[in-house]
Each structure stands twice: as structure tokens, then as C-alpha cells.
XYZ file of N, CA and C in Angstrom:
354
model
N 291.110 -45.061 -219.891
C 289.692 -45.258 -220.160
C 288.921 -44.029 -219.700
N 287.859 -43.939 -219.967
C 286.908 -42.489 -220.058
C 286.356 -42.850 -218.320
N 286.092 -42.200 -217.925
C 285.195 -41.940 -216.905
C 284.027 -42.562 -216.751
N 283.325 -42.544 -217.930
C 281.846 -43.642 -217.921
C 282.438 -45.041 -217.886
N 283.165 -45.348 -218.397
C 283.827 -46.242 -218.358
C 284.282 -47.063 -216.829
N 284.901 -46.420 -216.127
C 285.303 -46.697 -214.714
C 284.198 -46.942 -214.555
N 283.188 -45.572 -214.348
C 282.139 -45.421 -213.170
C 280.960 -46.936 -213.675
N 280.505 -47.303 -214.379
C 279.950 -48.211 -215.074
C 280.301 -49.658 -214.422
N 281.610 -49.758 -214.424
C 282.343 -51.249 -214.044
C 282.108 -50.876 -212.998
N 282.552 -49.862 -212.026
C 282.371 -49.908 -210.398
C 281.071 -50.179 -209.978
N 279.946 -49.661 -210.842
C 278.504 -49.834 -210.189
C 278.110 -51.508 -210.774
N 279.009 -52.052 -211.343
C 278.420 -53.631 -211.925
C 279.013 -54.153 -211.396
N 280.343 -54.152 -210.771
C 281.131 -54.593 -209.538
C 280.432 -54.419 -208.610
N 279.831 -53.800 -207.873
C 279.365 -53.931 -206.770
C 277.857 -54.144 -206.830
N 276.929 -54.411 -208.139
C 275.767 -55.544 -207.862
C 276.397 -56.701 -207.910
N 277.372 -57.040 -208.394
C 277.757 -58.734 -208.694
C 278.502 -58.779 -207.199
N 278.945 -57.627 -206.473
C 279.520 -58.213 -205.013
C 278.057 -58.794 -204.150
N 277.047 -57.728 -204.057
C 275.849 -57.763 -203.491
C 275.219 -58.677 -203.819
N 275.122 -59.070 -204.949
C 274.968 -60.855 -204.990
C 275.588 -61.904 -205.070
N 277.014 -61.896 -204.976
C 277.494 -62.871 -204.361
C 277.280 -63.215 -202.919
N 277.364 -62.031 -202.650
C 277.244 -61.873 -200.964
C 276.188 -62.684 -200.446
N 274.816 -62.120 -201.276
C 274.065 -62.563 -201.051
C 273.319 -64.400 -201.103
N 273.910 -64.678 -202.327
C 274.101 -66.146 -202.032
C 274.767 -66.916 -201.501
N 275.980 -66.466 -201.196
C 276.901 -66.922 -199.659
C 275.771 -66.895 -198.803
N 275.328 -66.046 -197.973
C 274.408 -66.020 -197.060
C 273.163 -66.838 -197.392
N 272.607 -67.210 -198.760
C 271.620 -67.578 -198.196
C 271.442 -69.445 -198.864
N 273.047 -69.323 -199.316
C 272.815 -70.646 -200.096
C 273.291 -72.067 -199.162
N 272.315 -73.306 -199.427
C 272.802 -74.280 -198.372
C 273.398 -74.840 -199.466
N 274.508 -75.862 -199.253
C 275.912 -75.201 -198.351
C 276.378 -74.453 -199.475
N 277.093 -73.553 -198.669
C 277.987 -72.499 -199.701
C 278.533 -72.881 -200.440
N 279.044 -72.925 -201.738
C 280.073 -73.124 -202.433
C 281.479 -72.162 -202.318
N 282.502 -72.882 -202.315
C 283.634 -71.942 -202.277
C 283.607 -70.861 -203.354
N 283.135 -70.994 -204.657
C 283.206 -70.387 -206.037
C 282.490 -69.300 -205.424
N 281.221 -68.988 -204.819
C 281.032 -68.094 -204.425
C 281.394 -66.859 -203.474
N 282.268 -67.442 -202.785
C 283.373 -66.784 -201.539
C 284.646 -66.341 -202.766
N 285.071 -67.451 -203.536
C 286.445 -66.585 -204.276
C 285.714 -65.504 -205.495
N 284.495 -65.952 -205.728
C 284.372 -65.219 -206.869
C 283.837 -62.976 -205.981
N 282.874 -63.668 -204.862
C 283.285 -61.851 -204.237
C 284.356 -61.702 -203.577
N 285.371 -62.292 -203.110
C 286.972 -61.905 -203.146
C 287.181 -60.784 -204.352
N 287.402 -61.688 -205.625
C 287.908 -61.141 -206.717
C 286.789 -59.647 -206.908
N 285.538 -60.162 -206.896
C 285.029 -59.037 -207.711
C 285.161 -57.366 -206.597
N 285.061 -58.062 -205.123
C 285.518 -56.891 -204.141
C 287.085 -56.330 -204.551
N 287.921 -57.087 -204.872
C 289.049 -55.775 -205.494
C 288.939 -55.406 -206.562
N 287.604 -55.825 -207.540
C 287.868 -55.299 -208.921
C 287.238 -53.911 -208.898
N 286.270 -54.122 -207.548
C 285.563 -52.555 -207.180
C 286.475 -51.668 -206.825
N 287.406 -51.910 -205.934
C 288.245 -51.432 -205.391
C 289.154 -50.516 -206.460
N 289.537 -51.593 -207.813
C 290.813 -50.785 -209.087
C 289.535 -49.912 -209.815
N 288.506 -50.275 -209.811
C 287.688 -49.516 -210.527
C 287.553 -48.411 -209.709
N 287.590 -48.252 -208.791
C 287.383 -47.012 -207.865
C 288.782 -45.983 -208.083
N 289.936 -46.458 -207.976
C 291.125 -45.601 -208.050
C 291.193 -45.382 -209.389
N 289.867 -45.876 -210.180
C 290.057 -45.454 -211.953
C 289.228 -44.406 -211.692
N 287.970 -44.342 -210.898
C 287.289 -43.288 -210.793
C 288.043 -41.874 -210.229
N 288.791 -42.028 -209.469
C 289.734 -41.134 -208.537
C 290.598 -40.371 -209.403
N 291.295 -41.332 -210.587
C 292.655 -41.220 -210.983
C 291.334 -39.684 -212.051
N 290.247 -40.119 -212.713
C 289.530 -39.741 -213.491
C 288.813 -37.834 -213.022
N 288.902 -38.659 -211.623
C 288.016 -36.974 -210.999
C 289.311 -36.103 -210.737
N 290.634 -36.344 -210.717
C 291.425 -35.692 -210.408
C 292.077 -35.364 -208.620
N 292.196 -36.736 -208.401
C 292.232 -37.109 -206.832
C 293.539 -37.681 -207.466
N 294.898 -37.153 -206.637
C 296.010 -37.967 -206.472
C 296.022 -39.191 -205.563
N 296.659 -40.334 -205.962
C 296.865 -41.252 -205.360
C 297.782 -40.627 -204.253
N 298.748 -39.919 -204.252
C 300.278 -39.983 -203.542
C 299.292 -38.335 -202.844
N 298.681 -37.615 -202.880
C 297.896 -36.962 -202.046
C 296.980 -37.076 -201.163
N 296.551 -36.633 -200.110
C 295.820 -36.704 -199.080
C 294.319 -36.529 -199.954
N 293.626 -37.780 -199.242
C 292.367 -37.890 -200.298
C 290.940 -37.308 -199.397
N 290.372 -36.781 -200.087
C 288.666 -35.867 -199.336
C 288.064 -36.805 -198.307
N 287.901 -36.978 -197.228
C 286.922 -37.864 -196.137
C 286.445 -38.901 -196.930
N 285.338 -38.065 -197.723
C 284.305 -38.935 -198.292
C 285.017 -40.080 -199.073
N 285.978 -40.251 -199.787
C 286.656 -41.191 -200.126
C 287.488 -42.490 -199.144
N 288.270 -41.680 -198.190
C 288.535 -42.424 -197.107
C 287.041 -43.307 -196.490
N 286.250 -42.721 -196.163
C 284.904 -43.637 -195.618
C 284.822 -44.535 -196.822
N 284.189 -44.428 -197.733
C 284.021 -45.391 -199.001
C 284.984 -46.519 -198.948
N 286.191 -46.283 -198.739
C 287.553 -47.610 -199.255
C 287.014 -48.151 -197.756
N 286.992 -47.473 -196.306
C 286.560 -47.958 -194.759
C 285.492 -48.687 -195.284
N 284.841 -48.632 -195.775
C 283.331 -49.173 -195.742
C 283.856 -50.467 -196.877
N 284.391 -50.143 -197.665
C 284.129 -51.186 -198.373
C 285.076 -52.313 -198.505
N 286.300 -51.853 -197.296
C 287.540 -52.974 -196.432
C 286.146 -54.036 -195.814
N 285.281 -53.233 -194.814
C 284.219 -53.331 -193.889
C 283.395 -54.480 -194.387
N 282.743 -54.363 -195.492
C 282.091 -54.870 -196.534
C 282.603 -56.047 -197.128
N 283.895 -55.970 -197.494
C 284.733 -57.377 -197.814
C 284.987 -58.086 -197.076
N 284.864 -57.695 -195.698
C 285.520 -58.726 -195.125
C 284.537 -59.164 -194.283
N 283.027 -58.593 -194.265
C 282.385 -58.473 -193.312
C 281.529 -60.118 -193.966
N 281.418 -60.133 -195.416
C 280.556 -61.052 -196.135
C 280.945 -62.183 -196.276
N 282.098 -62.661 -196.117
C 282.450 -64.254 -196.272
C 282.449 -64.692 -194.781
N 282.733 -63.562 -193.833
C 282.767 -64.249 -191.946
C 281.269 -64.458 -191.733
N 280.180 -63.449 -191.927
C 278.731 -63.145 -192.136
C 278.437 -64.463 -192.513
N 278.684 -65.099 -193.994
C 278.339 -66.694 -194.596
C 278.554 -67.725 -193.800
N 279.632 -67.635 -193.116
C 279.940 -68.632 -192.183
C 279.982 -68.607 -191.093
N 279.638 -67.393 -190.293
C 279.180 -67.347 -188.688
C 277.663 -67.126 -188.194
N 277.269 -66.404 -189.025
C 275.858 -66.090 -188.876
C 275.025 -66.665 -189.794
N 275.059 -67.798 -189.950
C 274.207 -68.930 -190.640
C 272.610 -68.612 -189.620
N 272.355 -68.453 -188.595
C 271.103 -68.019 -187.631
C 270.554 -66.631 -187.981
N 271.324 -65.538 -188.290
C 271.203 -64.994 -188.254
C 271.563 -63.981 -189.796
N 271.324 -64.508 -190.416
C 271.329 -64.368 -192.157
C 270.647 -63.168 -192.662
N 269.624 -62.837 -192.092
C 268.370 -61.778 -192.319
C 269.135 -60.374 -191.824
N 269.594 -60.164 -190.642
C 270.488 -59.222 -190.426
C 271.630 -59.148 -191.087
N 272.418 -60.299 -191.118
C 273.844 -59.849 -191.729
C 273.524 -59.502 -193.330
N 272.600 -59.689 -193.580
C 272.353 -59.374 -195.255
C 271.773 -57.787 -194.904
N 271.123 -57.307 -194.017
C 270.960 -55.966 -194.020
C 271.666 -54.977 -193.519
N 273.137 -55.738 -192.847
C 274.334 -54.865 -192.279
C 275.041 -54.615 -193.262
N 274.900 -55.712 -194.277
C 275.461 -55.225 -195.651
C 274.989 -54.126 -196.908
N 273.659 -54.657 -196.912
C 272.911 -53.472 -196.994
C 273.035 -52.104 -197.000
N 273.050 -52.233 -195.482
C 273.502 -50.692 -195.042
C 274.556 -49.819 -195.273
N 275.515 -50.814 -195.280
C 277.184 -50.788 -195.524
C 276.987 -49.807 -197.328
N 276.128 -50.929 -197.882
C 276.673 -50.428 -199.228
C 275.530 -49.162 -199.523
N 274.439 -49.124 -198.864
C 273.725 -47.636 -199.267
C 274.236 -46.724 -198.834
N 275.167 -46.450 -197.483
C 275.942 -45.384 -197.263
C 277.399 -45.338 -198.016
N 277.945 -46.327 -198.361
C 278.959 -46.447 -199.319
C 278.003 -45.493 -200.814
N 276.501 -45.434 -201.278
C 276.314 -44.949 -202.270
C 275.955 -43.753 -202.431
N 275.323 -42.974 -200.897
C 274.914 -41.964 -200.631
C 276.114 -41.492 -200.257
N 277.508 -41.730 -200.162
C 278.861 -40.845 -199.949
C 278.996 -40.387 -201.371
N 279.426 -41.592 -202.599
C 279.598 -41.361 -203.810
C 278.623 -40.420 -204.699
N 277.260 -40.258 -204.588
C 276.364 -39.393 -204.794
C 276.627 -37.497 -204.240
N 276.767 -37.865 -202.989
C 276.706 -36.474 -202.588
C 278.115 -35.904 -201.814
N 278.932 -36.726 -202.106
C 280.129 -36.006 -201.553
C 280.671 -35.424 -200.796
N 279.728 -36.187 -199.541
C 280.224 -34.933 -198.084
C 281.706 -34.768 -197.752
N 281.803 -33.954 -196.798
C 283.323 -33.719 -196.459
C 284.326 -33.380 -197.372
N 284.142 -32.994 -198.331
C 285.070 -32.573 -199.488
C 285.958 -32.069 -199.193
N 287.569 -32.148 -199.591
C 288.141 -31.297 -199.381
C 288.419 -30.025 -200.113
């Protein structure tokens, strides 16, 4: 597949994570459908991302630029951070929705500007 292609699904993968997320957190009571459905869509970001990689000319079986390593960190971080977030911090909902937040604007300001390049 083309490059617009990847990059397209990865950025619609990760509004549909950001709102799943987000209605986990803010929906009484959660539904499970919402916990499996950002499961799934968090690794579909994930294959869409090694489509972006495979696309920019980043080996899988090579040592990959920082800025990539942080991104997959952040977004292990991010997956796993949003279904414990739904169900521990029910008090505290307003923050864990802006730790996520945060998570994913520096996850977008890596992909934008590419620090640490190798």
C-alpha cells in the first residue's frame, strides 16, 4: 500500500483509540465493547505504524531512530495506561483523560518533527 495510505489509517486509528479511551473513562458503567474495541484498534495503530516505517525506509531487523523507539514507548504507555485509567481512576477521570492527552500530543509532536534521528 502507498504511504498515504498507512499514514491515513494510523491517524484514524488513533482518533478512534482517543475516543474509545475516552468513553471508557467517562461512561457509567463501562461497557466491555469499549475496552476490546481500543485493545484492537491500539494494535491496528501499532501495524499501521510498521506500514509507515516499512514505507519511510526504516528496517524492521535494524536498529530504529529514538524518535521511533519513544512513539512504540509511548504508545505500549498509552495502551495500557487507558483500560487500568477506566477502572482505577473512576475519581479521578479529568486527569487520567489528560495523561492521555499528553501521551498522545507528544506521541504527535515526535511523528511531526522527528527528533533524534538517526
Amino acid at each position: 500500500m502507498p504511504y498515504e495510505v498507512y499514514k491515513l489509517l494510523h491517524i484514524i486509528f488513533v482518533v478512534l483509540f482517543v475516543s474509545g479511551a475516552a468513553i471508557m473513562l467517562y461512561a457509567d458503567p463501562v461497557s466491555k465493547f469499549w475496552k476490546i474495541l481500543t485493545g484492537i484498534v491500539s494494535f491496528l495503530i501499532f501495524v499501521a505504524g510498521m506500514g509507515l516505517m516499512a514505507r519511510l525506509g526504516v528496517s524492521h531487523t535494524e536498529g530504529w531512530p529514538t524518535w521511533i523507539k519513544a512513539k512504540v514507548t509511548i504508545w505500549l504507555i498509552a495502551a495500557a495506561f487507558a483500560p487500568i485509567a477506566a477502572k482505577r481512576m473512576r475519581a479521578h477521570r479529568h486527569l487520567a483523560f489528560g495523561i492521555l492527552m499528553g501521551l498522545v500530543s507528544i506521541a504527535i509532536w515526535l511523528a511531526i518533527f522527528q527528533p533524534m534521528s538517526a
